[in-house]
Short mmCIF file of C-alpha atoms in Angstrom, two decimals:
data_model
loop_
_atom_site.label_atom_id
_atom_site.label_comp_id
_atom_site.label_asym_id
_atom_site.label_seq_id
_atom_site.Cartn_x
_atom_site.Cartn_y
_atom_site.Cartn_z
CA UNK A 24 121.28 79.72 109.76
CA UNK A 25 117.97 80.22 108.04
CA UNK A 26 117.26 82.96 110.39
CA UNK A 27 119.89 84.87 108.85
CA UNK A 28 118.54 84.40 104.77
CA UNK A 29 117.78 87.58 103.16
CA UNK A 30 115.85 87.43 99.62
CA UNK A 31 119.01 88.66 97.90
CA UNK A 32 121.52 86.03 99.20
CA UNK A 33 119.10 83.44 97.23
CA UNK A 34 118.14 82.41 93.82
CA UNK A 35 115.58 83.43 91.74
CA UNK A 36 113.78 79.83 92.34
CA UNK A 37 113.99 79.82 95.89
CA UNK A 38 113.17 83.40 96.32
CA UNK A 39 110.12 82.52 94.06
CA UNK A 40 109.27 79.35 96.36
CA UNK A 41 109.32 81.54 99.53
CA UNK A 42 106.97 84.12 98.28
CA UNK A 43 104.26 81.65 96.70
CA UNK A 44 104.80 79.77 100.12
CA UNK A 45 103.93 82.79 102.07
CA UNK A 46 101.32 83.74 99.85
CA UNK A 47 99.58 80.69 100.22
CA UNK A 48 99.95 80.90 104.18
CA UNK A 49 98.48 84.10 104.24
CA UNK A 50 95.49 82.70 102.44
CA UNK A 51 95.37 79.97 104.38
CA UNK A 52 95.04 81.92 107.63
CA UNK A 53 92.70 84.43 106.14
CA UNK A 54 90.17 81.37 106.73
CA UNK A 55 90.10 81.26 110.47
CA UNK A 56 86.81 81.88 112.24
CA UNK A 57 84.24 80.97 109.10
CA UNK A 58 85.86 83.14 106.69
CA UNK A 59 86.66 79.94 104.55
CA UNK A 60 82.69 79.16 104.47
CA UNK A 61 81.95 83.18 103.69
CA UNK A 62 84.33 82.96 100.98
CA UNK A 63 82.77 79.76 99.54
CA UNK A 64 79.37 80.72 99.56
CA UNK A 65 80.12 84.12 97.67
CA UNK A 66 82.03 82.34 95.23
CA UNK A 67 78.82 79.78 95.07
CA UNK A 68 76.57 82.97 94.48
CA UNK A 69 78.18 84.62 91.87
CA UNK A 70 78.52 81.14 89.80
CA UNK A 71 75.06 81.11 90.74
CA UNK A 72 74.01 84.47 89.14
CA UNK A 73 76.68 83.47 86.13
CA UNK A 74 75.44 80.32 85.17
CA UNK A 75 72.12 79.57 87.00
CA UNK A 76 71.80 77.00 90.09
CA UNK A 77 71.56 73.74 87.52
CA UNK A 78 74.94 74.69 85.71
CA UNK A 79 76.60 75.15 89.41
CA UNK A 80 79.76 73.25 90.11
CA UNK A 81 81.46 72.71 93.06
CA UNK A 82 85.29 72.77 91.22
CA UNK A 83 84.09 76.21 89.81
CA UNK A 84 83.50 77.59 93.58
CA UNK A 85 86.65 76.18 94.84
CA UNK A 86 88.72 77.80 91.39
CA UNK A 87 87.01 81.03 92.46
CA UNK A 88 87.61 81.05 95.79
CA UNK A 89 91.09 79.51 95.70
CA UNK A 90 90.93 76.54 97.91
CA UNK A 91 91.18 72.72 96.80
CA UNK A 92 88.38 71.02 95.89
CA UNK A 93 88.19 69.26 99.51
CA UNK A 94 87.83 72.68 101.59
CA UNK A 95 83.71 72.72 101.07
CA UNK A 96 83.47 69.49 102.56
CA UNK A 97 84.90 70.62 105.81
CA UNK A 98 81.38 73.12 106.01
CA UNK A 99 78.67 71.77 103.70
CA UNK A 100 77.97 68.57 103.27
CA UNK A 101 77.35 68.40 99.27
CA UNK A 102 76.70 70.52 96.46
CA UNK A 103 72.94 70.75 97.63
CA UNK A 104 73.90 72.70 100.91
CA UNK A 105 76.11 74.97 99.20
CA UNK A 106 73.18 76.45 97.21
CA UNK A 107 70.79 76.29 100.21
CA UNK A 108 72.52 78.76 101.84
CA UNK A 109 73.10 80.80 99.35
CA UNK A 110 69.53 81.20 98.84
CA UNK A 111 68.70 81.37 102.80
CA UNK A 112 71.14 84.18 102.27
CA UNK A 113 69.12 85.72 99.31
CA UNK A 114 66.18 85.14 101.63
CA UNK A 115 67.25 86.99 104.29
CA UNK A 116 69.03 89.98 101.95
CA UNK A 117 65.41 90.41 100.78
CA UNK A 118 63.63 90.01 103.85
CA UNK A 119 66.14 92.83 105.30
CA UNK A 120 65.58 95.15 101.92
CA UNK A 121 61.78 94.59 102.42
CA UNK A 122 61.99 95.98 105.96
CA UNK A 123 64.23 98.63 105.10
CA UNK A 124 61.91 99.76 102.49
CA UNK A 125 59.15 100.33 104.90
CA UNK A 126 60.56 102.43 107.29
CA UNK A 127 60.26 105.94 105.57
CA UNK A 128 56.05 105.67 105.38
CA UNK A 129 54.03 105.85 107.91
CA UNK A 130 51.82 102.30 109.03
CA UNK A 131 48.66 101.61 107.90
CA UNK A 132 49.35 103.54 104.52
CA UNK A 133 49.08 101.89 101.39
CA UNK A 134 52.56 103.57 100.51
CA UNK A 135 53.82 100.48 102.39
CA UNK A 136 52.22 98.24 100.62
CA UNK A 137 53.79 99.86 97.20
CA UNK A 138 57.02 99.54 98.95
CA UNK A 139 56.91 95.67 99.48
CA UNK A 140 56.30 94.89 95.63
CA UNK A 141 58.78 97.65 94.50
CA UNK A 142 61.79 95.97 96.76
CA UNK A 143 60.39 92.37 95.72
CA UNK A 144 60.58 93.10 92.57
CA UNK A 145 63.80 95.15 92.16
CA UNK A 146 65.58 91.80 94.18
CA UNK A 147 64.79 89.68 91.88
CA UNK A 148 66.06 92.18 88.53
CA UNK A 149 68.95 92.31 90.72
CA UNK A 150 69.74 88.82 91.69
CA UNK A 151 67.99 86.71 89.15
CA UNK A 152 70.07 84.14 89.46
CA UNK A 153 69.44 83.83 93.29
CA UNK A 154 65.41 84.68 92.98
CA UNK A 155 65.53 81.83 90.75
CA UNK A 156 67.18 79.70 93.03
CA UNK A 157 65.01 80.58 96.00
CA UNK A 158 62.04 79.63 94.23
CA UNK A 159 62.55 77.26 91.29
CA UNK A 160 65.66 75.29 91.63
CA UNK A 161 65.44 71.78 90.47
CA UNK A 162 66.91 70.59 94.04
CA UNK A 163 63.65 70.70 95.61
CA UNK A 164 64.94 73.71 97.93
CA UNK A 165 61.57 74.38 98.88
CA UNK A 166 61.46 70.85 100.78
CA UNK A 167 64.18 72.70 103.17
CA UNK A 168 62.77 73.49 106.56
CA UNK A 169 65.05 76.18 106.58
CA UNK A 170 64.32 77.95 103.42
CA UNK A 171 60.46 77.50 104.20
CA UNK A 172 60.24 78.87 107.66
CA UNK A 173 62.30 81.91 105.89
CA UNK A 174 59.88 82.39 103.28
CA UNK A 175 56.96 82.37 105.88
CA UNK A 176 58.52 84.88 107.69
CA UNK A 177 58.52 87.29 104.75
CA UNK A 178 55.28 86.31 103.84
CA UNK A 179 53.81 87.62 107.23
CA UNK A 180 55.36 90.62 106.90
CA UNK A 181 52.95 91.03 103.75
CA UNK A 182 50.23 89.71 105.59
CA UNK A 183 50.83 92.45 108.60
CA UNK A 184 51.24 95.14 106.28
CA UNK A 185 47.60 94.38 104.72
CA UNK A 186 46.26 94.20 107.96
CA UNK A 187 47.38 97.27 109.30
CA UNK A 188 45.75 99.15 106.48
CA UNK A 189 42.62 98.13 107.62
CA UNK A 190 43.69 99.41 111.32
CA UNK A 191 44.39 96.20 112.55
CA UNK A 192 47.63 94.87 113.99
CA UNK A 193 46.13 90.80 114.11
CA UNK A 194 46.28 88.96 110.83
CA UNK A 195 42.79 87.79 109.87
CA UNK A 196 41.76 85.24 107.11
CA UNK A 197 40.93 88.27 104.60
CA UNK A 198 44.39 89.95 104.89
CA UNK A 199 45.49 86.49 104.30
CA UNK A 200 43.61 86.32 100.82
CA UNK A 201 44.55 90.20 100.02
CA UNK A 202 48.19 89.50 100.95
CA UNK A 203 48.15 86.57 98.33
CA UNK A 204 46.85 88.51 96.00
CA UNK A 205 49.57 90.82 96.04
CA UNK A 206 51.97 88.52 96.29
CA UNK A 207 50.86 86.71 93.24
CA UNK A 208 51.35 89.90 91.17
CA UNK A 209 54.95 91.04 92.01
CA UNK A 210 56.05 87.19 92.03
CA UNK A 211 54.63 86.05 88.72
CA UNK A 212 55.81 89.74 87.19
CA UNK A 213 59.21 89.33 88.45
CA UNK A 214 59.44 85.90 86.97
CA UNK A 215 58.19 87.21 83.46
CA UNK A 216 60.73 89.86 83.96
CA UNK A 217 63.48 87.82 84.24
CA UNK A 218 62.50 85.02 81.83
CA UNK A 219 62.69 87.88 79.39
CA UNK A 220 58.80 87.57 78.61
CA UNK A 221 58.26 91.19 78.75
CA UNK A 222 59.13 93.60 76.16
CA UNK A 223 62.74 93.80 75.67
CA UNK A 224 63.18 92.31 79.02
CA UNK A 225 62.18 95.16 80.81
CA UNK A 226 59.28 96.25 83.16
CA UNK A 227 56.65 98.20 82.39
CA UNK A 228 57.99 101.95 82.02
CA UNK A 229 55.64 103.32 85.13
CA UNK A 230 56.24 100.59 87.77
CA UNK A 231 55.47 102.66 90.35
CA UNK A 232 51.88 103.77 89.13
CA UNK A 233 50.95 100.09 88.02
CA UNK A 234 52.15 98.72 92.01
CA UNK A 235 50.11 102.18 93.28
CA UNK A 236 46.80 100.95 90.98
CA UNK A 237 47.18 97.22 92.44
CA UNK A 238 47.64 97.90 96.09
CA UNK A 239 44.09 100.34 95.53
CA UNK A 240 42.49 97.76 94.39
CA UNK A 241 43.24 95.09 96.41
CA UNK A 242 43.54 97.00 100.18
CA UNK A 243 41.90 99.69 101.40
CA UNK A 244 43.89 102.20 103.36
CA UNK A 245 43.35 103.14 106.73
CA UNK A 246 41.34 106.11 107.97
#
């Protein structure tokens, strides 16, 4: 009776089949409840930091996350969705850094607003590959409804910050143009950042003092 097997009453190819069998059921049942989507997405993220979204492949993600190249399917519905949410995800990893960044200054002080461009910035040094993709990616991601509505959600926090420096808790059309402002220099020096158009590749030695200088001049702080 099978029952009654032990590994050394077999041969070296069955005892070989039995472990790569179990092997592959424990993977298999590390899947249940989304873990199978998790896993893919990761996988799609770090290909995406490796090789950029355009050099992406769908085989590649399934290699690195060891499933057959028919497991996506059962999730996303092409390649396209695969790299949507990793870059919801990237917009919600910043959107949560952002926040996090805030809480140790006090509101209405422009030390916020120095906070904002130093996260925004440092996320996308981090996780060019996903900035890149967020932004830039030759899908059209920014036709998404999903990725937008994201976006304008971080956006307002900008736009709050800016008008809370002024004492105000309502977002007005000048906090509007201010936030833009802003938001124009941390995006487009990110990007030169990590397009390598700075020197060396690097960002200006005194970040700090150059994102202190900009928020000065474009909001005033609260009194």
């Amino acid at each position: 009776m099978l029952e009654h097997l032990t590994l050394t009453s077999l041969t070296c190819h069955e005892k070989v089949w039995i472990m790569k069998n179990d092997s592959n059921l424990r993977k298999r049942s590390s899947y249940h409840h989304g873990d199978l989507r998790a896993q893919l997405i990761e996988a799609t993220r770090q290909l995406v930091e490796e090789k950029g979204p355009d050099n992406f492949s769908v085989s590649e993600a399934c290699r690195r996350a060891g499933v057959s190249t028919a497991a996506p399917y059962k999730h996303f519905k092409d390649k396209t969705a695969m790299l949507r949410e990793v870059a919801a995800a990237g917009m919600r990893r910043q959107s949560e850094q952002m926040l996090a960044e805030l809480a140790p200054h006090p509101d209405g002080s422009r030390a916020r607003i120095v906070a904002l461009g130093r996260v925004y910035i440092r996320f996308a040094t981090t996780e060019p590959g996903v900035f890149r993709l967020m932004f830039t990616w030759s899908g059209e991601a920014e036709e998404d409804e999903q990725l937008h509505a994201l976006g304008d959600q971080k956006y307002s926090v900008v736009q709050l910050e800016v008008a809370k420096c002024d004492g105000r808790t309502e977002v007005i059309d000048a906090d509007r143009q201010k936030a833009f402002m802003l938001w124009s220099f941390v995006h487009g020096l990110s990007f030169l950042s990590i397009d390598g158009k700075l020197a060396d590749g690097k960002m200006p030695a005194d970040l700090e003092s150059l994102l202190d200088e900009i928020a000065a001049r474009i909001v005033p702080e609260a009194q």
